[in-house]
Protein backbone atom coordinates (compact mmCIF):
# COMPACT_ATOMS: atom_id res chain seq x y z
CA UNK A 1 0.00 0.00 0.00
CA UNK A 2 1.23 3.44 -0.84
CA UNK A 3 0.43 6.41 1.35
CA UNK A 4 -3.27 7.30 1.37
CA UNK A 5 -2.58 10.84 0.20
CA UNK A 6 -1.12 9.64 -3.09
CA UNK A 7 -4.09 7.38 -3.78
CA UNK A 8 -7.01 8.73 -5.76
CA UNK A 9 -10.45 7.19 -5.26
CA UNK A 10 -10.05 5.52 -8.64
CA UNK A 11 -6.84 3.73 -7.67
CA UNK A 12 -8.43 2.71 -4.37
CA UNK A 13 -11.44 1.32 -6.23
CA UNK A 14 -9.11 -0.47 -8.62
CA UNK A 15 -7.24 -1.99 -5.68
CA UNK A 16 -10.56 -3.29 -4.39
CA UNK A 17 -11.27 -4.82 -7.77
CA UNK A 18 -14.07 -2.40 -8.61
CA UNK A 19 -14.38 -0.83 -12.02
CA UNK A 20 -14.71 2.92 -11.34
CA UNK A 21 -16.35 3.48 -14.72
CA UNK A 22 -19.26 1.14 -14.05
CA UNK A 23 -22.10 2.85 -12.22
CA UNK A 24 -23.76 -0.41 -11.24
CA UNK A 25 -26.00 -0.94 -8.18
CA UNK A 26 -22.89 -2.21 -6.38
CA UNK A 27 -21.78 1.39 -6.01
CA UNK A 28 -23.08 1.56 -2.44
CA UNK A 29 -21.10 -1.59 -1.73
CA UNK A 30 -18.04 0.18 -3.12
CA UNK A 31 -18.62 3.10 -0.77
CA UNK A 32 -19.08 0.73 2.14
CA UNK A 33 -15.93 -1.13 1.13
CA UNK A 34 -13.92 2.08 0.87
CA UNK A 35 -15.16 3.15 4.29
CA UNK A 36 -14.13 -0.16 5.83
CA UNK A 37 -10.73 0.15 4.15
CA UNK A 38 -10.30 3.62 5.64
CA UNK A 39 -11.36 2.36 9.08
CA UNK A 40 -8.92 -0.53 8.84
CA UNK A 41 -6.20 1.89 7.70
CA UNK A 42 -6.80 4.16 10.71
CA UNK A 43 -6.78 1.18 13.06
CA UNK A 44 -3.52 -0.03 11.60
CA UNK A 45 -2.05 3.42 12.21
CA UNK A 46 -3.11 3.84 15.84
CA UNK A 47 -1.69 1.40 18.43
CA UNK A 48 -4.47 2.13 20.93
CA UNK A 49 -7.14 0.91 18.53
CA UNK A 50 -5.08 -2.17 17.77
CA UNK A 51 -4.75 -3.00 21.46
CA UNK A 52 -8.47 -2.40 21.95
CA UNK A 53 -9.32 -4.74 19.08
CA UNK A 54 -6.92 -7.39 20.35
CA UNK A 55 -8.46 -7.23 23.82
CA UNK A 56 -11.95 -7.49 22.37
CA UNK A 57 -10.93 -10.48 20.26
CA UNK A 58 -9.44 -12.17 23.32
CA UNK A 59 -12.62 -11.60 25.32
CA UNK A 60 -14.86 -12.90 22.54
PDB file of C-alpha atoms in Angstrom:
ATOM      1  CA  UNK A   1       0.000   0.000   0.000  1.00  0.00           C
ATOM      2  CA  UNK A   2       1.232   3.438  -0.836  1.00  0.00           C
ATOM      3  CA  UNK A   3       0.434   6.409   1.353  1.00  0.00           C
ATOM      4  CA  UNK A   4      -3.270   7.295   1.375  1.00  0.00           C
ATOM      5  CA  UNK A   5      -2.584  10.836   0.203  1.00  0.00           C
ATOM      6  CA  UNK A   6      -1.119   9.641  -3.091  1.00  0.00           C
ATOM      7  CA  UNK A   7      -4.093   7.381  -3.779  1.00  0.00           C
ATOM      8  CA  UNK A   8      -7.012   8.725  -5.764  1.00  0.00           C
ATOM      9  CA  UNK A   9     -10.450   7.188  -5.256  1.00  0.00           C
ATOM     10  CA  UNK A  10     -10.051   5.523  -8.643  1.00  0.00           C
ATOM     11  CA  UNK A  11      -6.840   3.730  -7.672  1.00  0.00           C
ATOM     12  CA  UNK A  12      -8.431   2.708  -4.367  1.00  0.00           C
ATOM     13  CA  UNK A  13     -11.442   1.317  -6.234  1.00  0.00           C
ATOM     14  CA  UNK A  14      -9.109  -0.474  -8.620  1.00  0.00           C
ATOM     15  CA  UNK A  15      -7.241  -1.988  -5.679  1.00  0.00           C
ATOM     16  CA  UNK A  16     -10.555  -3.285  -4.391  1.00  0.00           C
ATOM     17  CA  UNK A  17     -11.271  -4.824  -7.775  1.00  0.00           C
ATOM     18  CA  UNK A  18     -14.067  -2.397  -8.609  1.00  0.00           C
ATOM     19  CA  UNK A  19     -14.376  -0.832 -12.024  1.00  0.00           C
ATOM     20  CA  UNK A  20     -14.710   2.916 -11.336  1.00  0.00           C
ATOM     21  CA  UNK A  21     -16.352   3.483 -14.724  1.00  0.00           C
ATOM     22  CA  UNK A  22     -19.256   1.142 -14.052  1.00  0.00           C
ATOM     23  CA  UNK A  23     -22.097   2.847 -12.216  1.00  0.00           C
ATOM     24  CA  UNK A  24     -23.757  -0.411 -11.240  1.00  0.00           C
ATOM     25  CA  UNK A  25     -26.000  -0.942  -8.183  1.00  0.00           C
ATOM     26  CA  UNK A  26     -22.893  -2.213  -6.378  1.00  0.00           C
ATOM     27  CA  UNK A  27     -21.776   1.389  -6.007  1.00  0.00           C
ATOM     28  CA  UNK A  28     -23.082   1.557  -2.443  1.00  0.00           C
ATOM     29  CA  UNK A  29     -21.105  -1.593  -1.730  1.00  0.00           C
ATOM     30  CA  UNK A  30     -18.044   0.184  -3.119  1.00  0.00           C
ATOM     31  CA  UNK A  31     -18.621   3.105  -0.772  1.00  0.00           C
ATOM     32  CA  UNK A  32     -19.076   0.732   2.140  1.00  0.00           C
ATOM     33  CA  UNK A  33     -15.925  -1.135   1.134  1.00  0.00           C
ATOM     34  CA  UNK A  34     -13.925   2.081   0.868  1.00  0.00           C
ATOM     35  CA  UNK A  35     -15.163   3.152   4.287  1.00  0.00           C
ATOM     36  CA  UNK A  36     -14.130  -0.162   5.834  1.00  0.00           C
ATOM     37  CA  UNK A  37     -10.734   0.147   4.152  1.00  0.00           C
ATOM     38  CA  UNK A  38     -10.305   3.617   5.643  1.00  0.00           C
ATOM     39  CA  UNK A  39     -11.361   2.363   9.081  1.00  0.00           C
ATOM     40  CA  UNK A  40      -8.917  -0.529   8.835  1.00  0.00           C
ATOM     41  CA  UNK A  41      -6.201   1.890   7.704  1.00  0.00           C
ATOM     42  CA  UNK A  42      -6.799   4.156  10.706  1.00  0.00           C
ATOM     43  CA  UNK A  43      -6.782   1.177  13.064  1.00  0.00           C
ATOM     44  CA  UNK A  44      -3.518  -0.031  11.599  1.00  0.00           C
ATOM     45  CA  UNK A  45      -2.049   3.424  12.207  1.00  0.00           C
ATOM     46  CA  UNK A  46      -3.108   3.842  15.838  1.00  0.00           C
ATOM     47  CA  UNK A  47      -1.691   1.404  18.428  1.00  0.00           C
ATOM     48  CA  UNK A  48      -4.473   2.128  20.927  1.00  0.00           C
ATOM     49  CA  UNK A  49      -7.137   0.911  18.532  1.00  0.00           C
ATOM     50  CA  UNK A  50      -5.077  -2.174  17.770  1.00  0.00           C
ATOM     51  CA  UNK A  51      -4.753  -2.997  21.464  1.00  0.00           C
ATOM     52  CA  UNK A  52      -8.472  -2.396  21.946  1.00  0.00           C
ATOM     53  CA  UNK A  53      -9.317  -4.742  19.083  1.00  0.00           C
ATOM     54  CA  UNK A  54      -6.921  -7.392  20.345  1.00  0.00           C
ATOM     55  CA  UNK A  55      -8.459  -7.229  23.815  1.00  0.00           C
ATOM     56  CA  UNK A  56     -11.946  -7.491  22.368  1.00  0.00           C
ATOM     57  CA  UNK A  57     -10.932 -10.483  20.264  1.00  0.00           C
ATOM     58  CA  UNK A  58      -9.437 -12.172  23.323  1.00  0.00           C
ATOM     59  CA  UNK A  59     -12.617 -11.599  25.320  1.00  0.00           C
ATOM     60  CA  UNK A  60     -14.858 -12.904  22.541  1.00  0.00           C
TER      61      UNK A  60
END
